[in-house]
mmCIF file of C-alpha atoms and ligand atoms in Angstrom:
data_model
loop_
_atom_site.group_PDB
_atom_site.id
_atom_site.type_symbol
_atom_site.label_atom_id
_atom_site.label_comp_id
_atom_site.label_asym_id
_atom_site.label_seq_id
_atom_site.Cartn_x
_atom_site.Cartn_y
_atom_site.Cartn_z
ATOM 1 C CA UNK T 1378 46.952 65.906 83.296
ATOM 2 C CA UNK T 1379 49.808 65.581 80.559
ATOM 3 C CA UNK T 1380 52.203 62.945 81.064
ATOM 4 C CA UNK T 1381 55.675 63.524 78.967
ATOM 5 C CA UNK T 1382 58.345 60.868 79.167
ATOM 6 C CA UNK T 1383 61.518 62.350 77.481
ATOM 7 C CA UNK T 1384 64.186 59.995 76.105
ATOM 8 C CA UNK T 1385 66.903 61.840 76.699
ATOM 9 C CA UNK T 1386 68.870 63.892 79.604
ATOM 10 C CA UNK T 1387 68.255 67.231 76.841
ATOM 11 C CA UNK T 1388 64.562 66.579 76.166
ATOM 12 C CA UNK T 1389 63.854 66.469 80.114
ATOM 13 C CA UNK T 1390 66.187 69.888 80.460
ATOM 14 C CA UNK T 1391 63.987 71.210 77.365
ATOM 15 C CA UNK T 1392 60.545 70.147 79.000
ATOM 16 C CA UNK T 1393 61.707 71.593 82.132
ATOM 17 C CA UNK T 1394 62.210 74.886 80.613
ATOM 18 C CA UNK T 1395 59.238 74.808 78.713
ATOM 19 C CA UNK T 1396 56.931 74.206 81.447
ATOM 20 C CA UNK T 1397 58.729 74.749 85.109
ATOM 21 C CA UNK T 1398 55.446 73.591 86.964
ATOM 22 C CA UNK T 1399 55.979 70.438 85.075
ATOM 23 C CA UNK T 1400 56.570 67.605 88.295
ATOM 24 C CA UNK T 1401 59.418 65.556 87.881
ATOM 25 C CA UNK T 1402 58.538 61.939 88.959
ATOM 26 C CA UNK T 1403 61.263 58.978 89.252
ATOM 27 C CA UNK T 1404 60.214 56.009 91.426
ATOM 28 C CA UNK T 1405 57.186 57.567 92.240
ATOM 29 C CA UNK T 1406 57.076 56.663 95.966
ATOM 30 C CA UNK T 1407 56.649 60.566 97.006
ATOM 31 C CA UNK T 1408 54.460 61.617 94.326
ATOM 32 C CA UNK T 1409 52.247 58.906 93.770
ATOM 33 C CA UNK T 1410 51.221 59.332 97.034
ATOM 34 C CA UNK T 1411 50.694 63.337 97.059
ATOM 35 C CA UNK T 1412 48.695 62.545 93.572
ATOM 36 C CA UNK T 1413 46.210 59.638 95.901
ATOM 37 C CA UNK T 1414 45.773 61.524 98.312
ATOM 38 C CA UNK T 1415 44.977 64.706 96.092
ATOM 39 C CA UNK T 1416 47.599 66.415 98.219
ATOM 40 C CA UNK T 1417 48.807 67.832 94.750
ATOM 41 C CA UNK T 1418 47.325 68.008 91.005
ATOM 42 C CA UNK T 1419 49.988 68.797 88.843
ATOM 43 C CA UNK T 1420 48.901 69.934 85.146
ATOM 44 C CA UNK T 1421 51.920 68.096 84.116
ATOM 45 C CA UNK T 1422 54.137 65.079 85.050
ATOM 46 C CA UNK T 1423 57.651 64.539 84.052
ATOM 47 C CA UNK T 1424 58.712 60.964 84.408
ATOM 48 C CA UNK T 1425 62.219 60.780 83.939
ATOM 49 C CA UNK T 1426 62.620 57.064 83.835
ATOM 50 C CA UNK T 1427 63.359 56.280 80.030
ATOM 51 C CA UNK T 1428 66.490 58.443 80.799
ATOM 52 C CA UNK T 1429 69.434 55.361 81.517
ATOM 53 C CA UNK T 1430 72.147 57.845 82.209
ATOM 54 C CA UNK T 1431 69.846 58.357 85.662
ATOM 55 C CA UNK T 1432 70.018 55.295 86.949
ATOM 56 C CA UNK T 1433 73.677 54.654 86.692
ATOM 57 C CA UNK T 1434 76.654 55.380 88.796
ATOM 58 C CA UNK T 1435 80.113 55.618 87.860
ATOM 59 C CA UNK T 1436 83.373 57.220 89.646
ATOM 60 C CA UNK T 1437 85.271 59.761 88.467
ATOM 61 C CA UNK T 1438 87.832 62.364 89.607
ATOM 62 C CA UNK T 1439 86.951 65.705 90.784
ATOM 63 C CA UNK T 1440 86.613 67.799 93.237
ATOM 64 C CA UNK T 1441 83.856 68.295 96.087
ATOM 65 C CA UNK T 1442 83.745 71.416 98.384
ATOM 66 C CA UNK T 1443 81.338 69.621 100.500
ATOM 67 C CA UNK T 1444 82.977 68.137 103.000
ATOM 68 C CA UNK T 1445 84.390 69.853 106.405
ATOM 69 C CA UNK T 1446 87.075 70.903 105.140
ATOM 70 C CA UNK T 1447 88.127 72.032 101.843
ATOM 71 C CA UNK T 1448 91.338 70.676 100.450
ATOM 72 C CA UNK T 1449 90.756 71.472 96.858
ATOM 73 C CA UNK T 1450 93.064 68.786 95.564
ATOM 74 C CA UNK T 1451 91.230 66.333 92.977
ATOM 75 C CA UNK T 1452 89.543 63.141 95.114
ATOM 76 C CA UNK T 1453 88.006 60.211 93.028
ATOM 77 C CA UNK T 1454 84.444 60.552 93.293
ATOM 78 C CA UNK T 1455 81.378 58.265 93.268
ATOM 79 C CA UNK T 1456 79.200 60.055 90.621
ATOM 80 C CA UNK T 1457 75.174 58.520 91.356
ATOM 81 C CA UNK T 1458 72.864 59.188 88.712
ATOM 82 C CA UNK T 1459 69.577 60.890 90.316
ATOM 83 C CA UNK T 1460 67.667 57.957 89.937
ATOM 84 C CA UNK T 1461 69.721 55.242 91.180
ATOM 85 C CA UNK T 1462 67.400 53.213 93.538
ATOM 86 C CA UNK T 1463 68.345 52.296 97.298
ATOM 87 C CA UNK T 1464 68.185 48.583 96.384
ATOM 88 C CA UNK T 1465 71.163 49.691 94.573
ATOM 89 C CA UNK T 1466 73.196 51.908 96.742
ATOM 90 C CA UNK T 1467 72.706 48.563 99.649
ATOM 91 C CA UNK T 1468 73.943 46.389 96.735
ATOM 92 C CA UNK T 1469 76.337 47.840 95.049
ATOM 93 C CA UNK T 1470 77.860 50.988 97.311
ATOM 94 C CA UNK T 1471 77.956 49.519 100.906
ATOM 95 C CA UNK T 1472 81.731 49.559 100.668
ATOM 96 C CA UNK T 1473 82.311 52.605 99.639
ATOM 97 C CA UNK T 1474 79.307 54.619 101.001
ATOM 98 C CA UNK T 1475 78.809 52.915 104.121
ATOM 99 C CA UNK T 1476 76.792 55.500 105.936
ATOM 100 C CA UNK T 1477 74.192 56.025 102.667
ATOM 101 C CA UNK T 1478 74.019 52.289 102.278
ATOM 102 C CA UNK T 1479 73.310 52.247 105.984
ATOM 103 C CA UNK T 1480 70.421 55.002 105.550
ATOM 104 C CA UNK T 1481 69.331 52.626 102.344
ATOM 105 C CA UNK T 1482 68.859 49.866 104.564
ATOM 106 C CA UNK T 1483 66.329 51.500 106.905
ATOM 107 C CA UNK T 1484 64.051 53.073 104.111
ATOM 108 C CA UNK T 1485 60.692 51.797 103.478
ATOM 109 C CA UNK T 1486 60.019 48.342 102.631
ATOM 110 C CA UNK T 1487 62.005 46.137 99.995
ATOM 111 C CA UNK T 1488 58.999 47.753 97.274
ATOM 112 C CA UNK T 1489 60.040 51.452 98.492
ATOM 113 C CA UNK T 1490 63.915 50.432 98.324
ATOM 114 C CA UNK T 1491 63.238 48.983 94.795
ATOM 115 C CA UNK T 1492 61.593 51.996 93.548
ATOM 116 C CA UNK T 1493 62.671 55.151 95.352
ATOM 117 C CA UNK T 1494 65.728 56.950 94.713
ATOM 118 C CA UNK T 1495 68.214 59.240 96.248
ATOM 119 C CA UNK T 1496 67.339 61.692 94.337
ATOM 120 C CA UNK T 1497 63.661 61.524 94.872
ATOM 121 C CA UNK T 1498 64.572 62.033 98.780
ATOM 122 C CA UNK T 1499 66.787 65.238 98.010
ATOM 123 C CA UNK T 1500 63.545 66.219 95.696
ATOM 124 C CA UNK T 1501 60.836 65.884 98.420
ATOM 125 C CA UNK T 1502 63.376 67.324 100.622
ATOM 126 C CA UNK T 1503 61.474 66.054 103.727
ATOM 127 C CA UNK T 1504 63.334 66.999 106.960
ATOM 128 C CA UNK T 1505 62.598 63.274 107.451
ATOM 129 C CA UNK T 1506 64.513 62.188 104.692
ATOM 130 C CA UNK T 1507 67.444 58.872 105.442
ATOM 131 C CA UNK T 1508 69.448 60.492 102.284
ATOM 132 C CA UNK T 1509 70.461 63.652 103.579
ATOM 133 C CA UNK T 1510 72.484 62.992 106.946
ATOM 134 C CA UNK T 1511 74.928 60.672 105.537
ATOM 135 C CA UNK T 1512 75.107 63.075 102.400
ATOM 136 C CA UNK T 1513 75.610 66.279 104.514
ATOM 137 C CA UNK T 1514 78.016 64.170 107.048
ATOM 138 C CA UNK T 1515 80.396 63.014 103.565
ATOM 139 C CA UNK T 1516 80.479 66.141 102.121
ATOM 140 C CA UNK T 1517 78.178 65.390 98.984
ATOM 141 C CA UNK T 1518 77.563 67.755 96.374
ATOM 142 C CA UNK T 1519 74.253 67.644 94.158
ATOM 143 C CA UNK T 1520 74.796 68.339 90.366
ATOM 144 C CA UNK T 1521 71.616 70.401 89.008
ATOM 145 C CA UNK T 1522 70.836 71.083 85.495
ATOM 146 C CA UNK T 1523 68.716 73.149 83.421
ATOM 147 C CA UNK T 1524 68.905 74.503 79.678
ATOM 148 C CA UNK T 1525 71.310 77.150 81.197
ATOM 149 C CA UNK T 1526 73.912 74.865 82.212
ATOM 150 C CA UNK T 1527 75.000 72.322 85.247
ATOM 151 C CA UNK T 1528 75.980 73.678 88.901
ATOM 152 C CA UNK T 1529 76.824 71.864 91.848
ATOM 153 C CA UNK T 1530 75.345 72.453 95.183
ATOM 154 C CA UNK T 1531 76.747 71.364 98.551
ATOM 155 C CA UNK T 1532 74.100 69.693 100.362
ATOM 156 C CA UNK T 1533 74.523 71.692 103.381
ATOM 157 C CA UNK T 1534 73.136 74.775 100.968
ATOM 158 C CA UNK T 1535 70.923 72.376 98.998
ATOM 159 C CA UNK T 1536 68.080 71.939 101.617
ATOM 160 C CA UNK T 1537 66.310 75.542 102.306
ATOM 161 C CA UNK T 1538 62.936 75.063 104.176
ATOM 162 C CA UNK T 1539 60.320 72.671 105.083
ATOM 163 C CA UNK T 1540 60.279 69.987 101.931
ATOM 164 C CA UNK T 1541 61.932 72.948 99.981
ATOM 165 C CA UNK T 1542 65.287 72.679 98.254
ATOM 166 C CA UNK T 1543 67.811 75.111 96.204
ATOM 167 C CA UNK T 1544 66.561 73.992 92.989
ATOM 168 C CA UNK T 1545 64.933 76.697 90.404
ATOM 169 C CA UNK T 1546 61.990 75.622 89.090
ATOM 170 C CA UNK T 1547 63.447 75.106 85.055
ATOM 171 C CA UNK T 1548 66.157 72.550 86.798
ATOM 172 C CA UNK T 1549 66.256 68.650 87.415
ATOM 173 C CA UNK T 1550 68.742 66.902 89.559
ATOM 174 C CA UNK T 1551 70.789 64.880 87.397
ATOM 175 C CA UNK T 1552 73.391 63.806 90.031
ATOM 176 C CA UNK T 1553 75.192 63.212 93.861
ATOM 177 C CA UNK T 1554 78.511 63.622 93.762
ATOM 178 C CA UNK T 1555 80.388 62.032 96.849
ATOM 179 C CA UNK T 1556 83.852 61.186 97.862
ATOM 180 C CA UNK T 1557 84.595 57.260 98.600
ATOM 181 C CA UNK T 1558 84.273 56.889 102.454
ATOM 182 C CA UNK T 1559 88.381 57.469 103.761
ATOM 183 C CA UNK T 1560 86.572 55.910 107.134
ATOM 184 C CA UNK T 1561 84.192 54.999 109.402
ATOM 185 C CA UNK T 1562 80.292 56.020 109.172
ATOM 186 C CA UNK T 1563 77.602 55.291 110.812
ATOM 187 C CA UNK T 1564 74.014 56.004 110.634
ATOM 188 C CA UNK T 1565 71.201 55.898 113.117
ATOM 189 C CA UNK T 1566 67.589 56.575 112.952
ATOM 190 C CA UNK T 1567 64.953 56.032 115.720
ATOM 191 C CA UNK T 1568 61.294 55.124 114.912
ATOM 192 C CA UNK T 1569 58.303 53.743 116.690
ATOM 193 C CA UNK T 1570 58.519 50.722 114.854
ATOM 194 C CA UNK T 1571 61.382 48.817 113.369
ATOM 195 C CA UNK T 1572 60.248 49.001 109.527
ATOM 196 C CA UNK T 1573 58.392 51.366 107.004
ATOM 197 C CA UNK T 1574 58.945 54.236 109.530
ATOM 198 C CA UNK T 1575 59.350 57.837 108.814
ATOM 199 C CA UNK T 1576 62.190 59.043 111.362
ATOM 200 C CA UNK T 1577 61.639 60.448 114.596
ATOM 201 C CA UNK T 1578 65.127 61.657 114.450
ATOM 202 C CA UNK T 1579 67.985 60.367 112.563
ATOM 203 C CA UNK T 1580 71.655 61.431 112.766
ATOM 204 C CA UNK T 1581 74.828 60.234 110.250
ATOM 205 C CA UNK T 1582 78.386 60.562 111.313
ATOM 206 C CA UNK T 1583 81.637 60.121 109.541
ATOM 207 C CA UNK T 1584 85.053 60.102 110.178
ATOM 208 C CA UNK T 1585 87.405 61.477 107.484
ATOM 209 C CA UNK T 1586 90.853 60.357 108.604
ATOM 210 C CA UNK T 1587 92.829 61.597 105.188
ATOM 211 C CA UNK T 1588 91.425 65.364 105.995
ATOM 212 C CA UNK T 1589 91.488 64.958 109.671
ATOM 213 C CA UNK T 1590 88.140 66.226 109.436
ATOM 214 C CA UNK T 1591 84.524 65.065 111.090
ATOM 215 C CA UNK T 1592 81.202 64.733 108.945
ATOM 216 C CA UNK T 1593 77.543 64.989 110.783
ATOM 217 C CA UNK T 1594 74.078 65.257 109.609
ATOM 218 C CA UNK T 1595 70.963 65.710 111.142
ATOM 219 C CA UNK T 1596 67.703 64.220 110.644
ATOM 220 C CA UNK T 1597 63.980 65.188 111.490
ATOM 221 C CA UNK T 1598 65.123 67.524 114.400
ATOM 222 C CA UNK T 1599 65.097 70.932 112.603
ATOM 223 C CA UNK T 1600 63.264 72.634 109.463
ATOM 224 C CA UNK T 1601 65.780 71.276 107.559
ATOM 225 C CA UNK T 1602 68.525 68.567 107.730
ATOM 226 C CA UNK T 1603 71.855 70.159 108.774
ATOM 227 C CA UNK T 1604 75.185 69.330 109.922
ATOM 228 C CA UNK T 1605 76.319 69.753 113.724
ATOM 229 C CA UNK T 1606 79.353 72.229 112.596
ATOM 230 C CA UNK T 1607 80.366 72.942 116.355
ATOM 231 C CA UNK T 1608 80.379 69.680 117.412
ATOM 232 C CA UNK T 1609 82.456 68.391 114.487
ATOM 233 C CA UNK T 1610 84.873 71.248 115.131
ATOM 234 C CA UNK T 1611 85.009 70.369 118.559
ATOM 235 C CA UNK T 1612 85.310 66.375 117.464
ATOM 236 C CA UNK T 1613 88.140 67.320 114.943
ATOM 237 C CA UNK T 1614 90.571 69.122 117.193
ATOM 238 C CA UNK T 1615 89.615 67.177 120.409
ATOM 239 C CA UNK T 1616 91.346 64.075 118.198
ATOM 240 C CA UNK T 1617 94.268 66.069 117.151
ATOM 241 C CA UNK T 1618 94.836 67.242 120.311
ATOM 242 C CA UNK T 1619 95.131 64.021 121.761
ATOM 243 C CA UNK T 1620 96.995 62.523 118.939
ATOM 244 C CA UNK T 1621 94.187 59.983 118.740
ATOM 245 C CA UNK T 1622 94.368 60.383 115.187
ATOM 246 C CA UNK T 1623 97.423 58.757 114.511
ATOM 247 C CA UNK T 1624 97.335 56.499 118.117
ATOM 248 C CA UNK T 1625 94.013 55.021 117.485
ATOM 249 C CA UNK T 1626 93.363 54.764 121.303
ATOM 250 C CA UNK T 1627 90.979 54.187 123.868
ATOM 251 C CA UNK T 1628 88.462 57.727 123.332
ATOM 252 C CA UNK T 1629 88.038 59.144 126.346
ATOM 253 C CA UNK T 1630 83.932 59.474 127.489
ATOM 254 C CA UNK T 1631 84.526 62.889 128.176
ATOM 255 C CA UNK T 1632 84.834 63.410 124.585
ATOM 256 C CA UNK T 1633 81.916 61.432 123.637
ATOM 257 C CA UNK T 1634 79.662 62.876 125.824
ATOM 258 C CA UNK T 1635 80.510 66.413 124.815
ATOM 259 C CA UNK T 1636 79.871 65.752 121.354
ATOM 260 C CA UNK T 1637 76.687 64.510 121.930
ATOM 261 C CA UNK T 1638 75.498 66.953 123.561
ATOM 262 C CA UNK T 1639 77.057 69.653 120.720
ATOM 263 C CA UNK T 1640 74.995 67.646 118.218
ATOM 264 C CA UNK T 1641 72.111 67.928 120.349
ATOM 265 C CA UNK T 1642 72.549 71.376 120.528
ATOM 266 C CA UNK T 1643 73.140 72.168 117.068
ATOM 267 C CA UNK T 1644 69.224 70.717 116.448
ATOM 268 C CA UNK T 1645 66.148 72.627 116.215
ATOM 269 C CA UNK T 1646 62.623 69.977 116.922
ATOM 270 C CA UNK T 1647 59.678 70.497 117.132
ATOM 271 C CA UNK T 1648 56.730 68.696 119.150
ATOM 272 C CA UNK T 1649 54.977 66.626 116.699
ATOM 273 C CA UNK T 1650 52.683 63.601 116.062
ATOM 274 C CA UNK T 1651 56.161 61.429 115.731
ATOM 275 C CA UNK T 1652 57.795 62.789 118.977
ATOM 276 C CA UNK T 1653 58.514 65.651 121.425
ATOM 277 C CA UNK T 1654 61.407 68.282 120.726
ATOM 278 C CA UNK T 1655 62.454 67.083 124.076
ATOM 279 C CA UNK T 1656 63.265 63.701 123.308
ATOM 280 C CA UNK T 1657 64.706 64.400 120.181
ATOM 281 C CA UNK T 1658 67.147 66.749 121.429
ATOM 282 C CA UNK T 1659 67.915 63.720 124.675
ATOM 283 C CA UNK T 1660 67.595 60.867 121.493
ATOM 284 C CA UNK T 1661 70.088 63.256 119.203
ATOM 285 C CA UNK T 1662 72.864 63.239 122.136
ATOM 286 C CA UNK T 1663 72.475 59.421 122.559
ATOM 287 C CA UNK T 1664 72.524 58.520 118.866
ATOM 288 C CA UNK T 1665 76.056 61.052 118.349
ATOM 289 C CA UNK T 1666 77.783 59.444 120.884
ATOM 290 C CA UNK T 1667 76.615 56.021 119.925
ATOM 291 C CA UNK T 1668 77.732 56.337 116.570
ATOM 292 C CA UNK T 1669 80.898 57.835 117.484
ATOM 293 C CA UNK T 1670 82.095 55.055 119.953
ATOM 294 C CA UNK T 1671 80.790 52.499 117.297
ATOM 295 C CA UNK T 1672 82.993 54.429 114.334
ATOM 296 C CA UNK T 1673 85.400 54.587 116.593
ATOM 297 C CA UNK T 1674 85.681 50.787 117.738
ATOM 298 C CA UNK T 1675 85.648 50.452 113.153
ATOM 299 C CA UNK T 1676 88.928 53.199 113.343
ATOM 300 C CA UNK T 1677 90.959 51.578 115.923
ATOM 301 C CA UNK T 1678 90.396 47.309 114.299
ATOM 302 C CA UNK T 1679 91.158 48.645 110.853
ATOM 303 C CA UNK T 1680 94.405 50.583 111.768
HETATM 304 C C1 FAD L 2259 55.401 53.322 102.209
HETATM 305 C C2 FAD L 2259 56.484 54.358 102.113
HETATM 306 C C3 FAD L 2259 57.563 54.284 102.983
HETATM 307 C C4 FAD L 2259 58.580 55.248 102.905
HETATM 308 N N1 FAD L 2259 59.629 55.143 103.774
HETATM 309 C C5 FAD L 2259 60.609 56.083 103.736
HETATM 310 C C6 FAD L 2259 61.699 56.011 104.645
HETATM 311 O O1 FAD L 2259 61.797 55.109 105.485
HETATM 312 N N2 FAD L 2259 62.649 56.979 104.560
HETATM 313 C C7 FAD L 2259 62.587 57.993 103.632
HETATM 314 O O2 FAD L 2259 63.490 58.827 103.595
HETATM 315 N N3 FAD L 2259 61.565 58.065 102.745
HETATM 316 C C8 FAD L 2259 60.584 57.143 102.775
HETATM 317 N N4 FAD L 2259 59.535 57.234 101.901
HETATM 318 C C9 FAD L 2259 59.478 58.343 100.958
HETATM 319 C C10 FAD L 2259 60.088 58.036 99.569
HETATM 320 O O3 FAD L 2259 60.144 56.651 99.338
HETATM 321 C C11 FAD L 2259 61.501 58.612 99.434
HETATM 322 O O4 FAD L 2259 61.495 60.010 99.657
HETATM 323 C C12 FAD L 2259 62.117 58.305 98.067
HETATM 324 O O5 FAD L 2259 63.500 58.589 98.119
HETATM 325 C C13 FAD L 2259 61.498 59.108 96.928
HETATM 326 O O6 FAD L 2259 62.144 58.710 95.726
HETATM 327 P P1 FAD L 2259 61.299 58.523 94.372
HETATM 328 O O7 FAD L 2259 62.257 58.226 93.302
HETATM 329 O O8 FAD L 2259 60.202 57.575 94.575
HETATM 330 O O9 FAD L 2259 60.750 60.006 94.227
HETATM 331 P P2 FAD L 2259 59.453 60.561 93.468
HETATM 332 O O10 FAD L 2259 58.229 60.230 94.228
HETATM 333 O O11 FAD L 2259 59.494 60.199 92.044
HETATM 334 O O12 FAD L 2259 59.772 62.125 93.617
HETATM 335 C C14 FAD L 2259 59.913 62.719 94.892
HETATM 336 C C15 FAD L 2259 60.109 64.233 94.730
HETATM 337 O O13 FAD L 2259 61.327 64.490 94.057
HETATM 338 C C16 FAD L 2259 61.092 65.174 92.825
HETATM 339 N N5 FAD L 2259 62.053 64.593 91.871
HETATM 340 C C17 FAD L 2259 62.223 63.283 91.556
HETATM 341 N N6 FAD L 2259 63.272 63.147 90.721
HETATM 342 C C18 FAD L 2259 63.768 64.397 90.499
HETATM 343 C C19 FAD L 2259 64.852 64.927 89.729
HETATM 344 N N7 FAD L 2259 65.694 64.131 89.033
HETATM 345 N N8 FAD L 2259 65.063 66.264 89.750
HETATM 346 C C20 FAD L 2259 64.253 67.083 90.475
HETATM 347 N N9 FAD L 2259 63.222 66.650 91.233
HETATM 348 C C21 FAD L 2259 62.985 65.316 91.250
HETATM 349 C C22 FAD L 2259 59.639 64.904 92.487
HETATM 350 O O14 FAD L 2259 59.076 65.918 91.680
HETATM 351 C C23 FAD L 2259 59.025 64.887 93.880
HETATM 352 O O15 FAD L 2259 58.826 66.204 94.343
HETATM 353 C C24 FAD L 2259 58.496 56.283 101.940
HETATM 354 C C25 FAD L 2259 57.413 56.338 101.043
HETATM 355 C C26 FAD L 2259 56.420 55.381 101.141
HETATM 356 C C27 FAD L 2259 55.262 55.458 100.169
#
């Protein structure tokens, strides 16, 4: 097996290019474990972790198409390098990416949160994955690259199939480009144990008060994460229609109880080793209108 360790952002793009079946490998926590258990033999590995621009974040202003609802006006944006690890995002982002940092939290073990990286999750692309609900429910957008130039990809088109994502196979992620939360998320995930779990089902909400607009994802209930569009929809207008927006009062439980059970509708599970589709359709409805009433309770005291 060849082993090529670029210095540079350019020399990764031109490896890429040069040999597309080359596997990219950051922290290592996926692959290392598909290379043990000889679940893959790749003729070449691409470590990408002599590249510092990776590991960094930084904000800037721009503008993300990603989230519900598309204002187009420029929003400053939390840029995260590819390889920035969770250890990092729970250190240094809790503020202003609540929900990720609350994904972060629940990953692994402190080894796995020291070494694994966001965008190592939206690599793997597991259905499992804690990255993607609280991406897809803020509206994230993944920057790709390749020698043919940098596109961004909402993550509601970025996950395609069963561990597959929209990348070709000559690009690298290089980035996750996310608005600042404007309010409340949450994040919830349900295992059989209370550490180094792999989700049974997992669901992300957030609030977006400045767009008057609702954010979801789903976890390990479908092929692929995805967002509960209906039920935000619903959500969204069931606020402005109360004024609740603006009043910050009491929600009603008929609300919260229909949007639970739009979320739970919106999901796909299957039977597995993990769970039943059953429960994680009943666990899905119990988890969105958990979250909600908790984001909720975080709405109304910081008003
Ligand atoms: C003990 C253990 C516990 C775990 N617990 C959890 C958990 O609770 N929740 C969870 O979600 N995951 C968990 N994982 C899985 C893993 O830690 C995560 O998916 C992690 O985010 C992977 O990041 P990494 O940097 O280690 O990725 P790597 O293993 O380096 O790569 C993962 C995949 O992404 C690709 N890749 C990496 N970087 C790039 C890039 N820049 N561009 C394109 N492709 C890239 C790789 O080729 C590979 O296919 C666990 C793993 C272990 C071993």
């Amino acid at each position: 097996m060849d082993f090529i360790q670029p210095a540079s952002w350019a020399d990764a793009l031109a490896v890429k290019a040069a040999t597309p079946s080359a596997l990219p490998i950051t922290g290592g926590t996926d692959v290392m474990v598909e290379l043990n258990f000889d679940a893959r033999r790749p003729e070449t590995l691409l470590d990408l972790t002599r590249i510092t621009e990776l590991a960094d974040w930084d904000t800037s202003t721009g503008t993300v198409t990603g989230s519900s609802t598309v204002t187009g006006a420029d929003h400053t944006l939390i840029r995260l390098g590819a390889a920035v690890t969770y250890t990092r995002v729970i250190e240094e982002l809790g503020e202003q990416l609540p929900g990720l940092a609350m994904a972060a939290r629940t990953v692994g073990s402190p080894q796995i949160r020291n070494r694994g990286t966001v965008g190592g999750n939206l690599g793997a692309a597991s259905p499992a994955g804690d990255c993607h609900p609280p991406l897809l429910a803020a509206g994230a957008e993944i920057e790709v690259a390749s020698v043919r130039g940098t596109r961004t990809i909402t993550a509601a088109d970025f996950y395609i199939g069963v561990k597959r994502n929209a990348l070709q196979p000559d690009e690298l992620i290089r980035a996750i480009l996310i608005k600042p939360s404007a309010g409340p998320q949450q994040f919830s995930k349900i295992g059989t144990r209370n550490a180094m779990v792999i989700a049974v089902a997992a669901f992300s909400l957030a609030l977006h008060p400045d767009e008057r607009a609702i954010g979801t994802g789903i976890g390990s209930a479908a092929p692929t994460p995805r967002r509960a569009e209906q039920a935000e929809r619903f959500l969204a207008a069931a606020l402005d229609d109360a004024g609740l927006w603006d009043s910050r009062g009491d929600l009603p439980a008929s609300i919260t109880q229909e949007f639970g059970r739009l979320v739970s509708r919106a999901a796909e599970p299957i039977d597995d080793v993990r769970g039943t589709a059953a429960y994680r359709l009943h666990a899905l409805g119990v988890m969105a209108a958990r979250t909600l009433t908790w984001a909720w309770h975080d709405y109304r005291q910081n008003g």
